[in-house]
Amino acid sequence: MATLDLSADVVSLTRQLVDIFSVSHHEQEIADAVEAALVALPHLEVTRRGHTVVARTDLGRTERVVIAGHLDTVPLNDNLPARLEDGVLHGLGSCDMKGGDAVMLKLAADVTSPNRDLTFVFYEAEEVDSVHNGLRKLTESDPGLLEADFAILMEPSNASVEAGCQGTMRVDVRTTGERSHSARSWKGVNAIHLAAPVLARLNDYVAREPEIDGLAYHEGLNATGIRGGVAGNVIPDECVVEVNFRFAPDRSEADAEAYVRDYFDGFDVTVTDMAAGAMPGLDRPAAQAFVEAVGGEVNPKFGWTDVAQFTRLGVPAVNFGPGDPMFAHKQDEHVPTEHVERCERILKEWLA
Amino acid sequence: MATLDLSADVVSLTRQLVDIFSVSHHEQEIADAVEAALVALPHLEVTRRGHTVVARTDLGRTERVVIAGHLDTVPLNDNLPARLEDGVLHGLGSCDMKGGDAVMLKLAADVTSPNRDLTFVFYEAEEVDSVHNGLRKLTESDPGLLEADFAILMEPSNASVEAGCQGTMRVDVRTTGERSHSARSWKGVNAIHLAAPVLARLNDYVAREPEIDGLAYHEGLNATGIRGGVAGNVIPDECVVEVNFRFAPDRSEADAEAYVRDYFDGFDVTVTDMAAGAMPGLDRPAAQAFVEAVGGEVNPKFGWTDVAQFTRLGVPAVNFGPGDPMFAHKQDEHVPTEHVERCERILKEWLA
């Protein structure tokens, strides 16, 4: 079993976390290690649900802050183990988001008497269908554990504040044909060929880029998967294009669905996943106070993040974590050590 | 061990064969039964190679004819045992091609002094990768056993002559992009979107329908599979369209490959499978004589069959077997008893 040394500096700790393989649905080892490290800290009360670990102070402070990070990564892409080079740590999950997890573990170990009560949430299965998401499950099974005045999600955001988040929905666009032997293909109807206009429409897509609370969002419509085929000598009777729509937070779920259905008008469209975005929420006092502590700069968040889960619970939340999100999910995923150190320093100052 | 009663009528014998399970790679029992039945016939010399059984007359006739049929079937699909209903025998392998095998066994048993020397080939593993094909193996291990002036393959062809066969090749057409997070899709290149023109070209395809020896062939270019996608939130960096090209026998393998490469010019094309077609060969005297005996009608064979193996050996060959090939490989595979009886009658007359 892997163990974590919380006395190490935050960069070494990031490296330790990266080197524990934790592709989604394989978080047992990393969750065990995080739980064991937190249980050893007497000022924290630890709760485990599945492979999600929650640790809380209970100091009777007037304000409580949730700090959350997911433990899973996207699939391995020949990018383990971690490699430190010229002040940059490379490796699967270094950016998304084990740098942030390391910052949380350092806060948990070192800030034993924070000025605000703290709730740390290390959770499973953020990179897969939201039905598996550990934070989402917690909002349903243990909402009391997430009660707070403000939440910080350690999603990569260049060690600055990224407010709100875009929504995401997934649909299957399905074409249906008729099987036949491929030696007499004219007796059947090829469902893969029928999908040509679906791909053509995706190529024609022009993104909307609305401005909200002074932040410029950017939508996106993309095939993330395609499948079809029965056997090498059979004309296939079904083809499915999996499409992901990323939509700005001024669009509701219903509006997003209507847009996509209209875009693929004439095709069979099934919604398979939906997560609403979150408005920036920069009008809330707790958010304003944190933004001020960080230095005032705020950017929009393009990716869907679990800030939306907190929005649903009525807790104002922002993204603030090390790493450039542009490198999340890339083969050469990496995080500047300066980002990790900066996030640790700012949060320690804010909580001192 | 199963035994075969060659004194039964040809329909009963078909039924006996269907009821011996012989999915590809499980031909031992049926080959044992066929071998035992043939060894009991004093006018035949029997040779066995694996689960392929060859039986030959050696009467010094001026002409020799090979009659061949495979013993294996596609996978079981809840379609055993055989069932006879209203003049139609239903069951796995009834059409493809145990009706033909039964005709061969009746000829072997009853035509003890044929006007042409006969070579019967009952072979294994036709329905799987050609590397396992019993007839192909025989062309390499014992080509002398296959020397002949003419060959008849008992592949289902509606009890009429289907000459030649089309070739088949498979290629992967691959597009390559660049991964990125789907929330910032504009940072990546979507390989599935890049496949749009591949599908568009398939839709634009116009089949060539050449006339060869008076027969109208019909080519086909079809996607039989498509795959792409890394995860639901990743812009995919690869998409593969599996394409099957069925080509008329006037095209060589090299020509077929050049055609497909040119058709997908600009895309990455990899050939994964190739089997040449077979020219009808109706200009050869032995073929003409047989066609005349059958009554003169000849159709083209669209599907690839083992007549191509004989073409490679320089032996003119045709398909002539009971059953409609449209029902081969189908759950409700069946053969009209009239077809089986007709094939037996015609061949007996021709060989008398």
XYZ file of C-alpha atoms in Angstrom:
704
model
C 0.000 0.000 0.000
C 1.222 3.497 -0.896
C 1.869 5.923 1.981
C 2.121 9.716 1.888
C 4.685 11.805 3.758
C 2.904 15.075 4.628
C 6.123 16.545 6.085
C 7.567 16.701 2.565
C 7.379 20.019 0.680
C 4.298 20.585 -1.497
C 6.098 19.769 -4.767
C 7.451 16.459 -3.443
C 3.989 15.687 -2.166
C 2.498 16.395 -5.605
C 5.007 13.968 -7.051
C 4.071 11.296 -4.507
C 0.410 11.680 -5.491
C 1.109 11.571 -9.243
C 3.021 8.328 -8.808
C -0.024 6.627 -7.270
C -1.981 5.403 -10.327
C -5.574 6.611 -9.935
C -7.371 6.556 -13.278
C -11.131 6.945 -12.672
C -12.695 3.853 -11.075
C -9.256 2.877 -9.726
C -9.031 5.282 -6.753
C -8.856 2.755 -3.902
C -5.085 2.963 -3.400
C -4.860 6.767 -3.433
C -7.947 7.154 -1.232
C -6.479 4.670 1.259
C -3.227 6.651 1.357
C -4.987 10.005 1.790
C -7.277 8.618 4.483
C -4.360 7.079 6.416
C -2.420 10.378 6.282
C -5.419 12.419 7.486
C -6.481 10.023 10.233
C -3.023 10.554 11.755
C -3.807 14.288 12.272
C -5.567 14.746 15.639
C -7.259 18.099 14.810
C -9.261 16.568 11.989
C -12.344 14.374 11.978
C -12.228 11.995 9.015
C -15.193 10.432 7.193
C -14.970 8.056 4.247
C -17.648 7.334 1.637
C -16.562 4.936 -1.124
C -13.227 6.350 -2.270
C -14.114 9.857 -1.126
C -12.416 11.160 2.024
C -13.679 14.139 4.064
C -11.645 15.747 6.865
C -13.027 18.606 9.026
C -11.844 20.894 11.787
C -14.430 21.749 14.437
C -13.039 24.851 16.138
C -16.300 26.823 16.446
C -15.178 29.511 13.972
C -17.854 31.893 12.626
C -17.112 30.898 9.046
C -16.533 27.538 7.382
C -14.731 26.985 4.070
C -14.804 23.825 1.977
C -11.654 23.075 0.007
C -12.165 20.269 -2.486
C -10.163 18.292 -5.029
C -10.716 15.091 -6.973
C -8.309 12.155 -6.739
C -8.885 10.509 -10.126
C -7.237 11.158 -13.490
C -8.087 10.592 -17.147
C -6.637 7.431 -18.772
C -2.910 6.769 -18.767
C -1.168 8.057 -21.912
C 2.422 6.915 -21.477
C 2.913 9.707 -18.931
C 3.890 8.057 -15.664
C 5.924 8.170 -13.463
C 6.280 11.862 -12.605
C 9.313 13.763 -13.889
C 10.612 17.063 -12.455
C 12.476 19.259 -14.954
C 13.366 22.947 -14.862
C 10.792 23.844 -12.241
C 7.980 21.914 -13.944
C 6.505 18.632 -12.720
C 5.309 16.416 -15.597
C 3.011 13.403 -15.387
C -0.565 12.150 -15.500
C -2.691 14.139 -13.040
C 0.090 16.601 -12.143
C -2.068 19.466 -13.397
C -5.547 17.949 -13.061
C -5.359 17.994 -10.095
C -2.852 16.392 -7.826
C -0.984 19.701 -7.422
C -4.176 21.011 -5.824
C -4.601 17.853 -3.762
C -1.043 18.305 -2.453
C -1.837 21.902 -1.439
C -4.889 20.623 0.466
C -2.840 17.965 2.246
C -0.223 20.572 3.255
C -2.966 22.852 4.634
C -4.479 19.916 6.495
C -1.134 18.999 8.053
C 0.288 22.469 8.750
C -2.664 24.800 9.468
C -3.818 23.178 12.678
C -5.601 26.264 13.961
C -7.131 28.074 10.967
C -9.086 31.352 11.299
C -12.028 29.668 9.547
C -13.244 26.112 10.087
C -12.121 23.912 7.217
C -13.683 20.981 5.412
C -11.344 19.125 3.048
C -12.993 16.912 0.452
C -10.826 14.485 -1.571
C -13.199 12.744 -3.944
C -13.424 10.040 -6.587
C -14.598 9.820 -10.187
C -14.691 13.401 -11.410
C -13.375 12.562 -14.895
C -16.223 10.205 -15.826
C -20.014 10.317 -16.037
C -21.389 12.535 -13.290
C -23.415 9.627 -11.888
C -20.125 8.319 -10.427
C -18.863 11.697 -9.137
C -17.880 11.413 -5.464
C -18.721 15.042 -4.634
C -22.116 14.744 -6.270
C -22.797 11.559 -4.304
C -21.840 13.399 -1.121
C -24.333 16.206 -1.868
C -26.985 13.499 -1.839
C -25.805 11.151 0.942
C -24.250 13.667 3.381
C -25.200 17.267 2.464
C -24.462 18.298 6.059
C -20.786 17.485 5.532
C -20.676 20.138 2.799
C -22.365 22.992 4.653
C -20.159 26.060 4.374
C -20.040 29.812 3.726
C -17.696 29.494 0.793
C -16.000 26.804 -1.243
C -12.720 26.645 -3.084
C -12.269 23.997 -5.721
C -8.624 23.252 -6.475
C -9.204 22.797 -10.221
C -6.263 23.963 -12.329
C -6.696 27.687 -12.970
C -3.136 28.991 -13.232
C -3.016 29.641 -9.490
C -5.529 32.428 -9.965
C -9.264 32.665 -9.451
C -11.516 31.326 -12.223
C -15.141 32.046 -11.523
C -18.241 30.125 -12.537
C -18.045 27.262 -15.010
C -19.555 26.227 -18.294
C -22.142 23.462 -18.386
C -21.663 20.184 -20.198
C -24.079 17.805 -21.835
C -23.537 14.619 -23.790
C -25.799 13.209 -26.446
C -25.752 10.155 -28.668
C -26.645 10.984 -32.255
C -27.746 7.680 -33.756
C -28.282 6.614 -37.353
C -30.118 3.413 -38.227
C -29.736 1.351 -41.397
C -30.311 -2.220 -42.426
C -27.856 -5.121 -42.289
C -26.838 -7.116 -45.317
C -23.823 -9.105 -46.450
C -21.142 -6.668 -47.606
C -20.744 -8.663 -50.837
C -24.271 -7.522 -51.723
C -24.168 -4.161 -49.958
C -26.911 -2.679 -52.145
C -29.375 -4.940 -50.334
C -28.761 -3.082 -47.058
C -28.532 0.507 -45.789
C -25.183 1.550 -44.323
C -25.703 3.365 -41.008
C -22.085 4.585 -40.921
C -22.507 6.287 -44.289
C -25.699 7.899 -42.948
C -23.593 9.576 -40.241
C -21.667 11.682 -42.803
C -23.941 14.747 -42.384
C -23.635 14.515 -38.586
C -19.866 14.945 -38.887
C -20.317 17.615 -41.569
C -22.530 19.663 -39.225
C -19.947 19.358 -36.453
C -17.370 20.750 -38.861
C -19.683 23.683 -39.661
C -20.184 24.628 -35.999
C -19.373 28.247 -35.022
C -18.876 28.775 -31.275
C -20.839 31.371 -29.294
C -18.624 33.511 -26.994
C -20.869 35.464 -24.572
C -19.647 37.958 -21.923
C -21.052 37.362 -18.407
C -20.125 39.486 -15.302
C -17.346 40.899 -17.455
C -15.933 37.434 -18.226
C -15.717 36.070 -21.800
C -17.015 32.478 -22.041
C -16.532 30.180 -25.074
C -18.875 27.326 -26.044
C -17.943 24.127 -27.921
C -19.682 21.271 -29.779
C -17.583 18.165 -30.426
C -17.719 14.473 -31.209
C -15.879 12.713 -28.401
C -16.614 9.207 -29.683
C -17.991 7.294 -32.648
C -18.858 3.644 -32.994
C -20.466 1.336 -35.522
C -19.944 -2.065 -37.104
C -21.139 -5.655 -36.778
C -18.486 -7.727 -38.567
C -16.026 -7.238 -41.398
C -18.483 -8.641 -43.956
C -21.717 -7.066 -42.730
C -23.240 -3.700 -43.694
C -23.783 -2.083 -40.268
C -27.284 -1.164 -39.162
C -26.284 1.325 -36.443
C -23.788 4.125 -35.936
C -23.576 6.293 -32.822
C -21.771 9.638 -32.632
C -21.157 10.706 -29.042
C -21.300 14.503 -28.888
C -20.240 16.776 -26.040
C -21.741 20.276 -25.837
C -19.984 22.745 -23.544
C -22.256 25.718 -22.880
C -21.837 29.078 -21.195
C -23.491 29.464 -17.749
C -26.160 31.852 -19.045
C -27.771 28.858 -20.780
C -30.055 26.564 -18.779
C -30.007 22.793 -19.160
C -33.310 22.960 -21.041
C -31.956 25.629 -23.371
C -28.785 23.614 -24.005
C -30.815 20.523 -24.872
C -33.111 22.461 -27.203
C -30.089 23.968 -28.955
C -28.446 20.576 -29.578
C -31.680 18.901 -30.691
C -32.233 21.711 -33.155
C -28.633 21.534 -34.350
C -29.036 17.840 -35.201
C -32.559 18.232 -36.477
C -33.625 15.141 -38.428
C -31.413 12.785 -36.418
C -32.165 10.562 -33.445
C -30.692 12.394 -30.414
C -30.530 10.886 -26.899
C -29.246 12.883 -23.940
C -26.876 10.692 -21.925
C -25.382 13.181 -19.454
C -26.110 16.727 -18.337
C -24.487 19.039 -15.833
C -25.544 22.674 -15.580
C -22.932 25.406 -15.490
C -22.441 27.871 -12.643
C -22.764 31.635 -12.928
C -19.605 33.467 -11.805
C -21.298 34.618 -8.563
C -18.838 37.454 -8.076
C -21.586 39.529 -6.439
C -21.412 37.376 -3.263
C -19.424 38.887 -0.302
C -17.486 35.694 0.553
C -16.346 35.407 -3.071
C -15.349 39.070 -3.179
C -13.292 38.725 0.037
C -11.365 35.757 -1.329
C -10.760 37.413 -4.696
C -9.361 40.421 -2.847
C -7.006 38.210 -0.796
C -5.708 36.582 -3.986
C -5.025 39.943 -5.630
C -8.135 40.837 -7.545
C -7.690 39.165 -10.949
C -10.515 36.849 -12.078
C -10.946 34.810 -15.280
C -13.838 32.758 -16.638
C -13.778 28.948 -16.230
C -14.397 27.154 -19.532
C -14.417 23.618 -18.221
C -17.285 22.263 -16.212
C -16.158 21.870 -12.650
C -17.741 20.873 -9.444
C -18.248 24.515 -8.468
C -21.648 23.786 -10.004
C -22.309 21.234 -7.230
C -21.751 23.962 -4.635
C -23.923 26.398 -6.596
C -26.723 23.824 -6.356
C -26.219 23.693 -2.561
C -26.298 27.510 -2.367
C -22.615 27.761 -1.426
C -20.619 30.389 -3.376
C -17.581 28.738 -4.895
C -14.619 29.518 -7.116
C -11.896 27.566 -8.833
C -8.406 28.255 -7.546
C -5.692 25.717 -8.217
C -2.211 25.248 -9.658
C -1.650 24.297 -13.288
C -2.723 25.550 -16.689
C -6.011 23.835 -17.588
C -4.881 23.845 -21.217
C -2.556 21.005 -20.331
C -5.114 18.968 -18.423
C -5.874 15.662 -20.223
C -2.870 16.087 -22.512
C -0.098 13.576 -22.946
C 2.386 16.182 -21.702
C 0.318 17.176 -18.696
C 2.418 19.229 -16.244
C 2.278 21.784 -13.460
C 4.773 24.584 -12.682
C 6.134 24.082 -9.168
C 5.748 27.856 -8.718
C 1.951 27.465 -9.101
C 1.754 24.798 -6.435
C 3.896 26.823 -4.049
C 1.907 30.008 -4.765
C -1.455 28.356 -4.014
C -0.077 26.909 -0.787
C 1.329 30.302 0.278
C -1.823 32.308 -0.516
C -4.150 29.885 1.219
C -1.932 29.597 4.274
C -1.836 33.425 4.558
C -5.603 33.674 4.083
C -6.311 31.018 6.709
C -3.662 32.167 9.231
C -19.186 -41.071 -32.483
C -21.662 -39.931 -35.127
C -22.142 -42.205 -38.141
C -23.598 -41.375 -41.540
C -25.980 -43.578 -43.494
C -25.165 -42.927 -47.164
C -28.044 -45.147 -48.286
C -30.494 -42.543 -46.996
C -31.961 -40.049 -49.467
C -30.063 -36.775 -49.951
C -32.430 -34.714 -47.774
C -32.164 -37.156 -44.855
C -28.409 -37.126 -45.304
C -28.382 -33.302 -45.184
C -30.297 -33.513 -41.943
C -27.817 -36.015 -40.508
C -24.972 -33.636 -41.348
C -26.717 -30.564 -39.900
C -27.268 -32.426 -36.638
C -23.526 -32.992 -36.236
C -22.313 -29.762 -34.570
C -19.358 -28.432 -36.600
C -18.769 -24.762 -35.885
C -15.346 -23.720 -37.259
C -12.456 -25.220 -35.273
C -14.807 -27.998 -34.046
C -14.858 -30.223 -37.140
C -13.336 -33.401 -35.686
C -16.614 -35.283 -35.207
C -18.044 -34.505 -38.645
C -14.704 -35.186 -40.374
C -14.458 -38.547 -38.565
C -17.969 -39.467 -39.704
C -17.335 -38.432 -43.316
C -14.003 -40.252 -43.392
C -15.516 -43.463 -41.972
C -18.342 -43.392 -44.524
C -15.947 -42.852 -47.451
C -13.368 -45.429 -46.350
C -16.164 -48.022 -46.553
C -16.487 -47.372 -50.317
C -14.002 -49.610 -52.214
C -13.849 -47.473 -55.395
C -12.423 -44.470 -53.492
C -8.970 -43.733 -52.137
C -9.239 -41.628 -48.990
C -6.649 -39.168 -47.615
C -7.009 -37.121 -44.463
C -5.194 -33.876 -43.552
C -6.264 -32.366 -40.223
C -10.057 -32.345 -40.457
C -10.036 -32.227 -44.238
C -10.981 -35.451 -46.056
C -10.167 -36.152 -49.719
C -11.619 -39.124 -51.633
C -10.617 -39.919 -55.243
C -11.537 -42.356 -57.970
C -8.667 -43.567 -60.156
C -10.351 -44.974 -63.239
C -7.991 -43.566 -65.881
C -10.640 -41.237 -67.336
C -9.439 -38.486 -69.688
C -10.883 -35.778 -67.466
C -10.857 -35.210 -63.715
C -13.315 -33.054 -61.757
C -12.906 -31.804 -58.203
C -16.095 -31.378 -56.186
C -15.527 -29.502 -52.927
C -17.493 -28.420 -49.881
C -16.567 -27.160 -46.450
C -17.702 -28.971 -43.305
C -17.701 -26.077 -40.840
C -20.433 -23.577 -40.035
C -20.629 -20.082 -38.561
C -21.386 -19.904 -34.812
C -24.506 -21.505 -33.383
C -27.442 -19.090 -33.181
C -30.164 -21.110 -31.474
C -30.721 -22.970 -34.750
C -30.068 -26.638 -34.027
C -31.244 -29.396 -34.394
C -32.475 -29.464 -37.976
C -36.190 -29.067 -38.636
C -37.986 -30.124 -41.848
C -41.107 -28.138 -42.659
C -43.050 -27.753 -45.883
C -40.211 -28.884 -48.110
C -37.623 -26.695 -46.414
C -34.886 -27.944 -44.112
C -33.998 -25.388 -41.417
C -30.906 -25.362 -39.230
C -27.338 -24.155 -38.838
C -25.313 -25.077 -41.905
C -28.306 -26.407 -43.871
C -27.689 -23.783 -46.573
C -23.982 -23.068 -46.052
C -23.223 -25.811 -46.961
C -24.269 -29.198 -45.662
C -26.878 -29.583 -48.423
C -23.937 -29.490 -50.829
C -21.907 -31.879 -48.668
C -24.821 -34.344 -48.718
C -24.962 -34.179 -52.525
C -21.221 -34.959 -52.622
C -21.654 -37.948 -50.293
C -24.514 -39.299 -52.429
C -22.358 -38.986 -55.560
C -19.470 -40.715 -53.777
C -21.700 -43.599 -52.714
C -23.875 -44.048 -55.812
C -21.744 -43.041 -58.825
C -19.187 -45.823 -58.584
C -18.165 -45.652 -62.246
C -18.299 -41.991 -63.296
C -17.498 -40.820 -66.835
C -14.863 -38.458 -65.368
C -12.489 -39.220 -62.524
C -13.684 -37.533 -59.353
C -11.922 -35.905 -56.409
C -14.160 -35.087 -53.451
C -12.791 -32.561 -50.951
C -14.586 -32.109 -47.615
C -12.658 -29.390 -45.806
C -12.417 -27.550 -42.530
C -12.405 -23.905 -41.434
C -13.842 -21.953 -44.361
C -15.842 -19.561 -42.191
C -12.833 -18.121 -40.332
C -9.565 -16.375 -41.201
C -8.175 -17.781 -44.425
C -5.008 -18.914 -42.641
C -7.077 -21.816 -41.185
C -8.874 -22.721 -44.423
C -8.528 -26.462 -45.109
C -8.687 -26.085 -48.904
C -6.033 -23.388 -48.866
C -3.814 -25.582 -46.695
C -4.272 -28.429 -49.173
C -3.174 -26.201 -52.072
C 0.091 -25.779 -50.187
C 0.641 -29.253 -48.636
C -0.802 -31.502 -51.379
C -1.367 -29.555 -54.599
C -1.234 -32.845 -56.521
C -4.427 -33.981 -54.792
C -6.212 -31.012 -56.351
C -5.034 -31.449 -59.948
C -8.079 -31.430 -62.209
C -9.605 -30.113 -65.424
C -12.501 -28.475 -63.684
C -13.781 -27.838 -60.174
C -17.242 -27.455 -58.711
C -17.612 -25.741 -55.362
C -20.883 -26.612 -53.623
C -21.362 -23.086 -52.201
C -25.043 -22.098 -52.003
C -26.041 -20.635 -55.356
C -29.722 -21.505 -55.685
C -28.899 -24.828 -57.375
C -27.694 -22.915 -60.405
C -24.237 -22.032 -61.674
C -22.623 -18.913 -60.251
C -19.355 -18.303 -62.009
C -16.218 -16.625 -60.709
C -16.292 -14.573 -57.565
C -15.565 -11.021 -56.552
C -12.446 -10.198 -54.567
C -12.495 -8.594 -51.156
C -10.079 -6.268 -49.435
C -10.238 -4.455 -46.131
C -8.520 -1.209 -45.299
C -8.346 1.066 -42.293
C -8.722 4.739 -43.210
C -7.239 6.668 -40.320
C -7.415 10.343 -39.383
C -5.102 11.859 -36.807
C -5.733 14.952 -34.714
C -4.554 16.276 -31.401
C -6.072 15.630 -28.005
C -7.259 18.408 -25.747
C -9.837 18.842 -23.036
C -13.273 19.106 -24.652
C -14.005 22.208 -22.556
C -11.284 23.982 -24.556
C -11.762 22.089 -27.793
C -10.255 24.894 -29.882
C -6.857 23.915 -28.485
C -7.024 20.440 -30.054
C -7.819 18.920 -33.453
C -10.814 16.573 -33.569
C -9.931 13.401 -35.512
C -13.594 12.329 -35.707
C -14.537 15.613 -37.367
C -11.638 15.045 -39.795
C -13.334 11.792 -40.852
C -16.342 13.673 -42.270
C -14.927 13.701 -45.828
C -14.149 9.961 -45.585
C -17.838 9.240 -44.975
C -18.837 11.828 -47.574
C -16.696 10.073 -50.181
C -18.277 6.722 -49.264
C -21.679 8.306 -49.820
C -20.533 9.615 -53.194
C -19.348 6.190 -54.317
C -20.856 4.932 -57.537
C -20.471 1.199 -57.978
C -18.791 -0.126 -61.088
C -20.860 -2.913 -62.651
C -18.656 -4.481 -65.297
C -19.808 -7.230 -67.625
C -17.376 -10.123 -67.758
C -18.010 -13.209 -69.921
C -21.572 -11.911 -70.227
C -22.075 -11.721 -66.444
C -22.903 -8.462 -64.649
C -20.730 -8.040 -61.579
C -21.350 -5.341 -59.002
C -18.632 -3.784 -56.875
C -19.128 -2.249 -53.456
C -17.214 0.138 -51.203
C -18.507 0.260 -47.645
C -17.620 1.191 -44.128
C -18.091 -1.946 -42.045
C -16.847 -0.316 -38.863
C -15.875 3.007 -37.345
C -14.198 3.771 -34.076
C -12.797 6.801 -32.326
C -12.786 8.400 -28.918
C -10.647 8.555 -25.817
C -13.039 9.698 -23.105
C -16.226 11.745 -22.892
C -14.290 14.939 -22.154
C -11.349 14.554 -24.507
C -11.056 15.741 -28.106
C -10.069 12.483 -29.839
C -6.757 12.272 -31.689
C -7.623 9.236 -33.820
C -10.547 7.929 -35.826
C -10.479 4.731 -37.883
C -12.990 3.877 -40.603
C -12.866 0.179 -41.535
C -13.691 -0.102 -45.219
C -14.490 -3.247 -47.197
C -14.001 -3.117 -50.964
C -15.656 -5.886 -52.957
C -14.205 -5.866 -56.437
C -15.055 -7.551 -59.707
C -12.708 -10.339 -60.816
C -11.278 -8.334 -63.723
C -9.391 -6.283 -61.148
C -6.137 -7.600 -59.700
C -5.231 -7.225 -56.047
C -2.730 -4.487 -56.978
C -5.359 -2.676 -59.017
C -7.898 -2.941 -56.196
C -5.409 -1.488 -53.737
C -4.445 1.340 -56.099
C -8.121 2.150 -56.637
C -8.884 2.365 -52.908
C -5.751 4.372 -52.146
C -6.655 6.811 -54.886
C -10.267 6.984 -53.729
C -9.124 8.027 -50.248
C -6.306 10.200 -51.547
C -5.000 12.446 -48.789
C -5.898 9.987 -46.035
C -3.807 7.393 -44.237
C -4.850 3.995 -45.691
C -3.647 0.627 -44.334
C -4.562 -2.658 -46.033
C -5.609 -5.221 -43.403
C -6.950 -8.087 -45.550
C -6.925 -9.040 -49.223
C -8.329 -11.945 -51.231
C -8.319 -11.878 -55.018
C -11.457 -12.677 -56.979
C -11.797 -15.387 -59.639
C -12.633 -14.826 -63.297
C -15.735 -16.715 -64.474
C -13.578 -18.844 -66.802
C -16.579 -19.619 -68.993
C -14.318 -19.677 -72.028
C -12.819 -22.971 -70.821
C -14.283 -26.120 -72.480
C -14.813 -28.009 -69.208
C -16.773 -25.089 -67.785
C -18.836 -24.722 -70.960
C -19.709 -28.410 -70.922
C -20.877 -28.252 -67.339
C -22.937 -25.099 -67.894
C -24.594 -26.798 -70.840
C -25.410 -29.854 -68.728
C -27.010 -27.670 -66.067
C -29.193 -25.962 -68.619
C -27.230 -22.920 -69.709
C -28.159 -20.325 -67.124
C -25.198 -18.719 -65.318
C -25.105 -15.896 -62.793
C -22.184 -13.956 -61.348
C -21.006 -14.718 -57.797
C -20.820 -11.526 -55.749
C -19.422 -12.992 -52.541
C -15.861 -14.205 -52.300
C -15.665 -18.022 -52.323
C -12.988 -20.697 -52.552
C -13.341 -20.867 -56.328
C -10.510 -18.330 -56.095
C -8.274 -21.077 -54.626
C -8.802 -23.171 -57.770
C -8.181 -20.171 -60.018
C -4.808 -19.769 -58.329
C -4.057 -23.420 -59.202
C -5.111 -22.821 -62.811
C -8.232 -24.981 -62.488
C -11.440 -23.446 -63.885
C -14.111 -23.581 -61.197
C -17.732 -22.597 -60.628
C -20.082 -22.417 -57.665
C -23.020 -24.780 -57.896
C -24.840 -25.679 -54.722
C -28.264 -25.823 -53.074
C -29.558 -22.944 -50.973
C -30.036 -19.196 -51.339
C -26.833 -17.410 -50.232
C -28.973 -14.594 -48.823
C -29.863 -16.944 -45.967
C -26.318 -18.088 -45.252
C -25.124 -16.922 -41.807
C -28.647 -15.999 -40.786
C -30.446 -17.273 -37.727
C -33.140 -18.772 -39.938
C -30.705 -20.482 -42.271
C -32.486 -23.028 -44.455
C -32.339 -24.933 -47.714
C -35.230 -25.996 -49.984
C -35.177 -29.797 -50.325
C -35.911 -29.270 -54.014
C -32.510 -27.537 -54.401
C -30.643 -30.426 -52.811
C -32.463 -32.975 -54.952
C -31.923 -30.901 -58.105
C -28.165 -30.639 -57.556
C -27.911 -34.368 -56.927
C -29.929 -35.192 -60.057
C -27.999 -32.844 -62.368
C -24.594 -33.997 -61.177
C -25.539 -37.678 -61.396
C -26.756 -37.188 -64.974
C -23.616 -35.263 -65.909
C -21.336 -37.908 -64.440
C -23.278 -40.956 -65.659
